[in-house]
Short mmCIF file of C-alpha atoms in Angstrom, two decimals:
data_model
loop_
_atom_site.label_atom_id
_atom_site.label_comp_id
_atom_site.label_asym_id
_atom_site.label_seq_id
_atom_site.Cartn_x
_atom_site.Cartn_y
_atom_site.Cartn_z
CA UNK H 1 106.69 59.36 101.65
CA UNK H 2 106.93 63.25 103.52
CA UNK H 3 103.76 64.19 103.85
CA UNK H 4 103.43 61.36 106.32
CA UNK H 5 106.36 62.10 108.04
CA UNK H 6 104.82 65.90 108.49
CA UNK H 7 101.74 64.44 109.45
CA UNK H 8 103.44 62.75 111.94
CA UNK H 9 105.35 65.68 113.23
CA UNK H 10 101.88 67.47 113.66
CA UNK H 11 100.65 64.57 115.54
CA UNK H 12 102.48 65.89 118.62
CA UNK H 13 100.58 69.33 118.33
CA UNK H 14 97.38 67.67 117.40
CA UNK H 15 97.24 69.52 114.10
CA UNK H 16 97.84 66.71 111.71
CA UNK H 17 93.89 66.76 110.55
CA UNK H 18 94.99 70.28 108.98
CA UNK H 19 97.15 68.90 106.30
CA UNK H 20 95.24 69.11 103.16
CA UNK H 21 96.18 67.03 100.08
CA UNK H 22 95.16 67.30 96.70
CA UNK H 23 94.46 65.35 93.57
CA UNK H 24 96.60 68.02 91.58
CA UNK H 25 100.12 69.37 92.10
CA UNK H 26 100.88 72.50 94.17
CA UNK H 27 104.48 71.86 93.40
CA UNK H 28 104.80 75.67 92.49
CA UNK H 29 103.33 78.67 93.53
CA UNK H 30 101.13 78.92 90.66
CA UNK H 31 99.64 75.44 91.03
CA UNK H 32 99.16 75.69 94.68
CA UNK H 33 97.44 79.07 94.61
CA UNK H 34 94.80 77.07 91.58
CA UNK H 35 94.62 74.00 94.34
CA UNK H 36 93.95 76.53 97.16
CA UNK H 37 91.71 78.79 95.09
CA UNK H 38 93.95 81.78 96.80
CA UNK H 39 96.04 84.48 95.57
CA UNK H 40 99.84 83.09 95.16
CA UNK H 41 101.26 85.53 97.29
CA UNK H 42 99.63 83.92 100.24
CA UNK H 43 101.49 80.45 99.25
CA UNK H 44 104.56 80.40 101.70
CA UNK H 45 107.43 79.06 98.82
CA UNK H 46 110.40 77.31 100.99
CA UNK H 47 113.68 77.84 99.44
CA UNK H 48 116.50 75.72 100.00
CA UNK H 49 120.39 76.78 100.09
CA UNK H 50 124.14 75.91 100.88
CA UNK H 51 125.17 78.05 103.58
CA UNK H 52 128.99 77.35 105.15
CA UNK H 53 128.48 73.56 104.09
CA UNK H 54 124.93 72.84 105.81
CA UNK H 55 121.43 73.37 104.39
CA UNK H 56 119.29 76.15 105.36
CA UNK H 57 115.58 76.73 104.28
CA UNK H 58 114.25 80.57 103.67
CA UNK H 59 110.44 80.58 103.52
CA UNK H 60 108.91 83.10 102.02
CA UNK H 61 105.70 84.77 100.38
CA UNK H 62 104.79 83.74 97.23
CA UNK H 63 105.35 86.53 95.48
CA UNK H 64 108.97 87.34 96.67
CA UNK H 65 112.00 86.69 95.12
CA UNK H 66 115.62 86.31 97.04
CA UNK H 67 117.57 89.64 96.60
CA UNK H 68 121.53 88.42 96.39
CA UNK H 69 122.77 91.57 97.99
CA UNK H 70 120.21 91.48 101.43
CA UNK H 71 120.92 87.51 101.40
CA UNK H 72 124.81 88.24 101.22
CA UNK H 73 124.68 91.02 103.93
CA UNK H 74 122.32 88.83 106.21
CA UNK H 75 124.13 85.44 105.59
CA UNK H 76 127.66 86.96 104.93
CA UNK H 77 127.74 84.34 101.82
CA UNK H 78 126.37 84.42 98.21
CA UNK H 79 122.89 82.79 97.86
CA UNK H 80 123.61 78.83 96.71
CA UNK H 81 120.47 77.15 95.66
CA UNK H 82 120.67 73.50 95.85
CA UNK H 83 120.21 70.97 93.40
CA UNK H 84 116.93 68.59 93.54
CA UNK H 85 119.42 65.25 94.70
CA UNK H 86 120.85 67.87 97.09
CA UNK H 87 117.36 69.20 98.29
CA UNK H 88 115.91 65.69 99.27
CA UNK H 89 119.21 64.60 100.76
CA UNK H 90 119.97 67.55 102.66
CA UNK H 91 116.40 68.50 103.99
CA UNK H 92 114.54 65.48 104.06
CA UNK H 93 111.35 66.54 101.61
CA UNK H 94 111.58 66.50 97.84
CA UNK H 95 111.55 69.65 95.11
CA UNK H 96 107.64 71.22 95.40
CA UNK H 97 107.00 69.68 99.17
CA UNK H 98 110.04 71.59 100.72
CA UNK H 99 108.84 72.66 104.05
CA UNK H 100 109.71 74.33 107.38
CA UNK H 101 108.55 70.88 109.11
CA UNK H 102 109.89 67.74 110.07
CA UNK H 103 113.40 68.36 108.25
CA UNK H 104 116.43 66.62 108.67
CA UNK H 105 118.47 67.54 111.64
CA UNK H 106 121.05 70.55 111.18
CA UNK H 107 118.80 72.46 108.90
CA UNK H 108 118.21 75.75 109.84
CA UNK H 109 114.95 77.49 109.01
CA UNK H 110 114.39 81.31 108.81
CA UNK H 111 111.33 83.19 107.95
CA UNK H 112 111.13 86.25 105.69
CA UNK H 113 109.43 89.47 106.63
CA UNK H 114 107.53 89.32 103.17
CA UNK H 115 105.30 86.92 104.81
CA UNK H 116 104.34 89.09 107.61
CA UNK H 117 101.33 90.96 105.48
CA UNK H 118 98.96 88.25 105.66
CA UNK H 119 96.66 86.82 108.20
CA UNK H 120 97.12 83.35 107.23
CA UNK H 121 99.45 81.30 104.67
CA UNK H 122 99.90 78.20 102.73
CA UNK H 123 102.95 76.04 103.35
CA UNK H 124 103.63 72.92 101.86
CA UNK H 125 103.35 69.57 103.81
CA UNK H 126 106.25 67.29 102.22
CA UNK H 127 104.67 66.71 99.16
CA UNK H 128 103.74 68.19 95.69
CA UNK H 129 99.91 67.81 96.56
CA UNK H 130 99.98 68.79 99.90
CA UNK H 131 100.06 71.99 102.20
CA UNK H 132 98.26 73.12 105.53
CA UNK H 133 96.77 77.04 106.46
CA UNK H 134 98.56 78.56 109.39
CA UNK H 135 98.40 81.96 110.96
CA UNK H 136 102.01 83.58 111.02
CA UNK H 137 101.71 83.28 114.88
CA UNK H 138 100.83 79.17 114.27
CA UNK H 139 103.62 79.36 111.46
CA UNK H 140 106.05 80.39 114.09
CA UNK H 141 104.66 78.26 116.51
CA UNK H 142 104.72 74.93 114.46
CA UNK H 143 108.21 75.68 112.49
CA UNK H 144 111.34 75.46 114.48
CA UNK H 145 113.04 78.53 112.74
CA UNK H 146 116.15 80.40 113.96
CA UNK H 147 115.18 84.20 113.35
CA UNK H 148 112.98 86.26 111.00
CA UNK H 149 114.80 87.93 107.70
CA UNK H 150 114.85 90.39 105.50
CA UNK H 151 116.08 89.20 101.98
CA UNK H 152 113.73 89.30 99.56
CA UNK H 153 112.20 91.57 97.15
CA UNK H 154 109.52 92.19 94.36
CA UNK H 155 106.86 91.99 97.37
CA UNK H 156 106.29 95.50 98.56
#
């Protein structure tokens, strides 16, 4: 189970007990916001794309949407989302639980500027019924991200 993989990953950092598991689904922004009783914009959704033959993850605010022209300017390629089968095979997490923690080797992670407006955000933890609350500084510390990007619209 992917949530156990994430717990093991967090164990090295001493924060495995911060992982929350719900009796209800948190697989979408709306469901996660309901499970956490917070604004949907504070859900840190992790989107998966194919870039140059490799999977990449972009963590965005729950109310942000990928802006194709910004994506193309940032990555010099058209945005191509992974299929559900590709998501699990390439990232190590299933759709609904994709997160920037304990991902397969070679997957680059990017954090989108849409997240910076919050004190804390709630990324998933490898399953469709898990999350963790992290400050932006903690997200930077615990997610092995490559860099911050600005590839979204609809949030500001």
